[in-house]
mmCIF file of C-alpha atoms in Angstrom:
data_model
loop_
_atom_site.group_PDB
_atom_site.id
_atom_site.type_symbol
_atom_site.label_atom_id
_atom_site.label_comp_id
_atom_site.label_asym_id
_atom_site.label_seq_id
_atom_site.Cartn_x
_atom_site.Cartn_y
_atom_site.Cartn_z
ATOM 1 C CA UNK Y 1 24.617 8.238 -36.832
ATOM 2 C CA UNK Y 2 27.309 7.872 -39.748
ATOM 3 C CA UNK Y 3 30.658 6.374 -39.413
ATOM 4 C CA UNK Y 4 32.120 9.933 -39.561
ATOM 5 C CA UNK Y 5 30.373 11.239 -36.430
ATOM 6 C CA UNK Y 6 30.711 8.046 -34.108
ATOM 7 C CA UNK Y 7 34.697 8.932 -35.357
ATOM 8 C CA UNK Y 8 34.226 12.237 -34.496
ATOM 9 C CA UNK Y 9 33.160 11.869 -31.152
ATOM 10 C CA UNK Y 10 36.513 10.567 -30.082
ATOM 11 C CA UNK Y 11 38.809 12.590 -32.133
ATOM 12 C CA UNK Y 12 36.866 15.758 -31.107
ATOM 13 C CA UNK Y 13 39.280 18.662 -29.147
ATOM 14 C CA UNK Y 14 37.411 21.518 -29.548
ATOM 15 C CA UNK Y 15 33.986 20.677 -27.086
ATOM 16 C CA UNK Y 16 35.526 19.031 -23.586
ATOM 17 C CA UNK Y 17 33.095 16.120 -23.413
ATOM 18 C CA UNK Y 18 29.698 18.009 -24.111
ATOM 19 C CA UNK Y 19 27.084 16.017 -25.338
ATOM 20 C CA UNK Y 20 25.719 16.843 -29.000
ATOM 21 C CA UNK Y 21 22.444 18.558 -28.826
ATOM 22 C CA UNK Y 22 20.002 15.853 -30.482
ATOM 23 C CA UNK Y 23 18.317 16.831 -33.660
ATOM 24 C CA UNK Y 24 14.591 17.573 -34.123
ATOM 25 C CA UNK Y 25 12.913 15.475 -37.140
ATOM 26 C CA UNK Y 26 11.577 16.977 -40.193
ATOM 27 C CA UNK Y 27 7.657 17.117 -39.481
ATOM 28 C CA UNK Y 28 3.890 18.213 -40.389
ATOM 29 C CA UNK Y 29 2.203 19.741 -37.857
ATOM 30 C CA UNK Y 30 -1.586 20.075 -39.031
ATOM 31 C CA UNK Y 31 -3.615 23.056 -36.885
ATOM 32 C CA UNK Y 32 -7.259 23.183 -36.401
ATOM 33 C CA UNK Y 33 -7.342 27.415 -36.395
ATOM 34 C CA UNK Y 34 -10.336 29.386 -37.124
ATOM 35 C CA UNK Y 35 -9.854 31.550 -39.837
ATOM 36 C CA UNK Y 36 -12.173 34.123 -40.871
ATOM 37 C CA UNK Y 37 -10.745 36.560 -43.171
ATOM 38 C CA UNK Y 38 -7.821 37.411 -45.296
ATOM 39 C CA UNK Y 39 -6.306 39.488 -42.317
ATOM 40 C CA UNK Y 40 -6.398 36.660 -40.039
ATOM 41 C CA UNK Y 41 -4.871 34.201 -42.538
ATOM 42 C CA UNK Y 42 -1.637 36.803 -42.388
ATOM 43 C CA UNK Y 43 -1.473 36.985 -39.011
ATOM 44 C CA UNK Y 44 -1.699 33.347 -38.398
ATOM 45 C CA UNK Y 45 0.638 32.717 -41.640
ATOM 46 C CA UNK Y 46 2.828 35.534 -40.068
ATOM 47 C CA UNK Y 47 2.987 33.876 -36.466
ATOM 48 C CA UNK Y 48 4.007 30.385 -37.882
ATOM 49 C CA UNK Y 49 6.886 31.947 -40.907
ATOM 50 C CA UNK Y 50 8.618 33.834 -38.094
ATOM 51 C CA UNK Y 51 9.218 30.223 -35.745
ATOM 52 C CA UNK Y 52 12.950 28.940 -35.731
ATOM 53 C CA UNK Y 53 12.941 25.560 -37.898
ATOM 54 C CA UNK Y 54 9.927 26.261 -40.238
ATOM 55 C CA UNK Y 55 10.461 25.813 -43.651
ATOM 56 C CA UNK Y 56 7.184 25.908 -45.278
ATOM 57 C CA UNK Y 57 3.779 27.746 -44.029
ATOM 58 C CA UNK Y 58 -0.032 26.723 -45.712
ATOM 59 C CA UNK Y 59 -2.723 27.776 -44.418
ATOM 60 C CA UNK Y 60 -6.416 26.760 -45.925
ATOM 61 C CA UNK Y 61 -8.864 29.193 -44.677
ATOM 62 C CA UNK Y 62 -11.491 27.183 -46.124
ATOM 63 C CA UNK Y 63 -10.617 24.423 -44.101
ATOM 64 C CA UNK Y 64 -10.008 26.488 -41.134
ATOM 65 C CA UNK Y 65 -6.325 24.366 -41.360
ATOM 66 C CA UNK Y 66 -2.420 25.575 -41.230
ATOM 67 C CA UNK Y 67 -0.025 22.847 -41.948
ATOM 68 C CA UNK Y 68 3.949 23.601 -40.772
ATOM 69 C CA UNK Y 69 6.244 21.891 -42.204
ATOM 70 C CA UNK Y 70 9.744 21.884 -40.499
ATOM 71 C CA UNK Y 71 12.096 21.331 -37.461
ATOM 72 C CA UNK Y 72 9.462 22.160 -34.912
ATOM 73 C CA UNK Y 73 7.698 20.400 -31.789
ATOM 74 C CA UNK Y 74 3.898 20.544 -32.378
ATOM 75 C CA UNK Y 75 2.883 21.913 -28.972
ATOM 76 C CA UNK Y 76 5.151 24.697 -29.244
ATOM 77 C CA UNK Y 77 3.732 25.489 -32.851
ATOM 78 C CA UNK Y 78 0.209 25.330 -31.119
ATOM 79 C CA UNK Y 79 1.557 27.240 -27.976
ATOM 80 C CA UNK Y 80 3.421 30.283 -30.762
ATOM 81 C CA UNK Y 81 -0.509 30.697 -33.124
ATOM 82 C CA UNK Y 82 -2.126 30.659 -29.618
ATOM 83 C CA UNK Y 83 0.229 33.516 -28.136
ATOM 84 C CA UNK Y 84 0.716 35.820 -30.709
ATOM 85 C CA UNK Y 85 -3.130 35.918 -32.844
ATOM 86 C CA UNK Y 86 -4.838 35.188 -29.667
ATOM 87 C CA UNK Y 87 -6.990 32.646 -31.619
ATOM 88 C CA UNK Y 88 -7.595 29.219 -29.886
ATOM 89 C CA UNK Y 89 -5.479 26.190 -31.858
ATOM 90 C CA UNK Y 90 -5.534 22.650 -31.425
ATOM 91 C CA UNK Y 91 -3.652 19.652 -33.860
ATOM 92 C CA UNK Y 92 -5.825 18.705 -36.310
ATOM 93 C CA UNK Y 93 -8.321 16.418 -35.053
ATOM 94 C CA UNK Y 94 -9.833 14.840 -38.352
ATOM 95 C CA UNK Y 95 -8.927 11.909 -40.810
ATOM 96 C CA UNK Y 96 -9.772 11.194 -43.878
ATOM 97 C CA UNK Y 97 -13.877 9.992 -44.413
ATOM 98 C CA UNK Y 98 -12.245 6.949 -45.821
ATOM 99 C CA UNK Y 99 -9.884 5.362 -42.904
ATOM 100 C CA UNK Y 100 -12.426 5.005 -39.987
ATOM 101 C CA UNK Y 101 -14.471 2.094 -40.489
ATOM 102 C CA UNK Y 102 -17.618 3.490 -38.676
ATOM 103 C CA UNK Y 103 -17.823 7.414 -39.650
ATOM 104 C CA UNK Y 104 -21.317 7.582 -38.341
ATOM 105 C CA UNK Y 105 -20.826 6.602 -35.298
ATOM 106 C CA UNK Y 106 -21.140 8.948 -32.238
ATOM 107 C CA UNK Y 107 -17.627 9.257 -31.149
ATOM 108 C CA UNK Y 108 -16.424 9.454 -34.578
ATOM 109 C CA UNK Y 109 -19.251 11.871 -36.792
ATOM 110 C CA UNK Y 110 -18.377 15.902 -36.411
ATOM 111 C CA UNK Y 111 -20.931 18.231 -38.168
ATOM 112 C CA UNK Y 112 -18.328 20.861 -38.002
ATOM 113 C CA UNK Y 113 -15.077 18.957 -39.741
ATOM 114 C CA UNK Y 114 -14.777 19.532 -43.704
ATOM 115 C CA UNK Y 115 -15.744 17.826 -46.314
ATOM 116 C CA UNK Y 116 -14.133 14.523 -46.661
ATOM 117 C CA UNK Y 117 -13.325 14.054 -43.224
ATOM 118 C CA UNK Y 118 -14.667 12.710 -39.525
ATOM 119 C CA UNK Y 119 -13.162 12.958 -36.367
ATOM 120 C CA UNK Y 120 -9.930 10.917 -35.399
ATOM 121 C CA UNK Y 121 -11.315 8.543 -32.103
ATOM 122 C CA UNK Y 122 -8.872 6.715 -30.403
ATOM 123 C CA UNK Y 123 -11.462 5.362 -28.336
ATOM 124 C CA UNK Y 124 -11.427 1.398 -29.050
ATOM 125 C CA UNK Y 125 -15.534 0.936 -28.363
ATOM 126 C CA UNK Y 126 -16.023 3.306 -31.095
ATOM 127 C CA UNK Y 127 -14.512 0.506 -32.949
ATOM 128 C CA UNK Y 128 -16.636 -2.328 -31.609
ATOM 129 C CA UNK Y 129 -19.996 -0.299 -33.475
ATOM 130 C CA UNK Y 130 -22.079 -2.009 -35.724
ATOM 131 C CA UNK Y 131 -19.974 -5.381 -36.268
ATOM 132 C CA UNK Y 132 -22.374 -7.762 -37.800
ATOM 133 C CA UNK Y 133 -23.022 -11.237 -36.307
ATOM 134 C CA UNK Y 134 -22.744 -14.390 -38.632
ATOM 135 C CA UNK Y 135 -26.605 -14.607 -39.231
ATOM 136 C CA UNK Y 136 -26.428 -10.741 -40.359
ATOM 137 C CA UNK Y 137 -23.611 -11.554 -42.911
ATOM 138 C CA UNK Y 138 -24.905 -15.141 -44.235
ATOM 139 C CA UNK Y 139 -28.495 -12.753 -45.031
ATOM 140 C CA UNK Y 140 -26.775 -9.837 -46.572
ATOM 141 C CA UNK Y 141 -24.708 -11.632 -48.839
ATOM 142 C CA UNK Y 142 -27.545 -14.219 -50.181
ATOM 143 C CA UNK Y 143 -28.432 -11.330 -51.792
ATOM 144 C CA UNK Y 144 -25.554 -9.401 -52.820
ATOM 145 C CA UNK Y 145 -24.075 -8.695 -56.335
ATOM 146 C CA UNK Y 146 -20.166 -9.746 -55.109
ATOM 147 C CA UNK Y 147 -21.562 -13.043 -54.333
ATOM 148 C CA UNK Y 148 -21.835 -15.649 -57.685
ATOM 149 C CA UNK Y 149 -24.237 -17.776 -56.161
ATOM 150 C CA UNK Y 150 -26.705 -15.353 -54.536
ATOM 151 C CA UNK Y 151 -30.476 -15.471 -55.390
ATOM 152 C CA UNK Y 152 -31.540 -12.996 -57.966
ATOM 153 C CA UNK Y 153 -34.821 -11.950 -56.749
ATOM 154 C CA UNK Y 154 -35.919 -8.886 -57.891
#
């Protein structure tokens, strides 16, 4: 808070001691929406445009993917597409191909998500996959083009 509203708070006549309603952050809210056709791409643009606190709508049918952007709680965006299009939504479950450091593995590898991406696993065994032991490195890099002393045998 600003110097002017902690001031304001004590000079204030007009509202008898109510509390000031706290302010929802500016935020993207990705949803996972299947979108078929350009019909359904209005109705779910439709839904989202007509939510108090949305200021901007996208909505990649490609990608089966609407992104929100605005003064909005997430499960109420996914509780407003679900009620009024009748289409199941969910918050986008994928990241980027390029932040998970095992997109292969099971927990992780989604044949369904869009190019690019994998499935976001907050599971931390997923992350203990395919960690190489000290023999396994010493091998690999002998031979590797990064290393300036590795044997050239071709």
């Amino acid at each position: 808070m600003g110097v002017l509203d902690h001031l304001s708070e004590y000079f204030d006549c007009s509202s008898h001691g109510s509390k000031h309603k706290k302010r929802k952050q500016l935020q993207t809210v990705e949803l996972k929406i299947r979108i078929d056709c350009e019909g359904c791409e209005r109705k779910v643009k439709r839904a989202l445009e007509g939510m108090k606190g949305v200021k901007q709508v996208d909505v990649d049918r490609k990608a089966n993917k609407a992104t929100v952007v605005g003064y909005v709680e997430p499960s109420k965006v996914v509780a407003r597409v679900t009620h009024r299009t009748g289409k199941k939504a969910e918050l986008w479950p994928y990241v980027p191909y390029d932040v998970v450091a095992h997109p292969y593995a099971p927990g992780v590898y989604d044949k369904k998500a869009p190019a690019g991406y994998v499935r976001k696993a907050d599971d931390p065994n997923v992350y203990q996959l395919a960690r190489a032991s000290s023999t396994e490195v010493r091998y690999t890099t002998a031979f590797s083009d990064e290393n300036p002393a590795a044997c050239a045998v071709m």
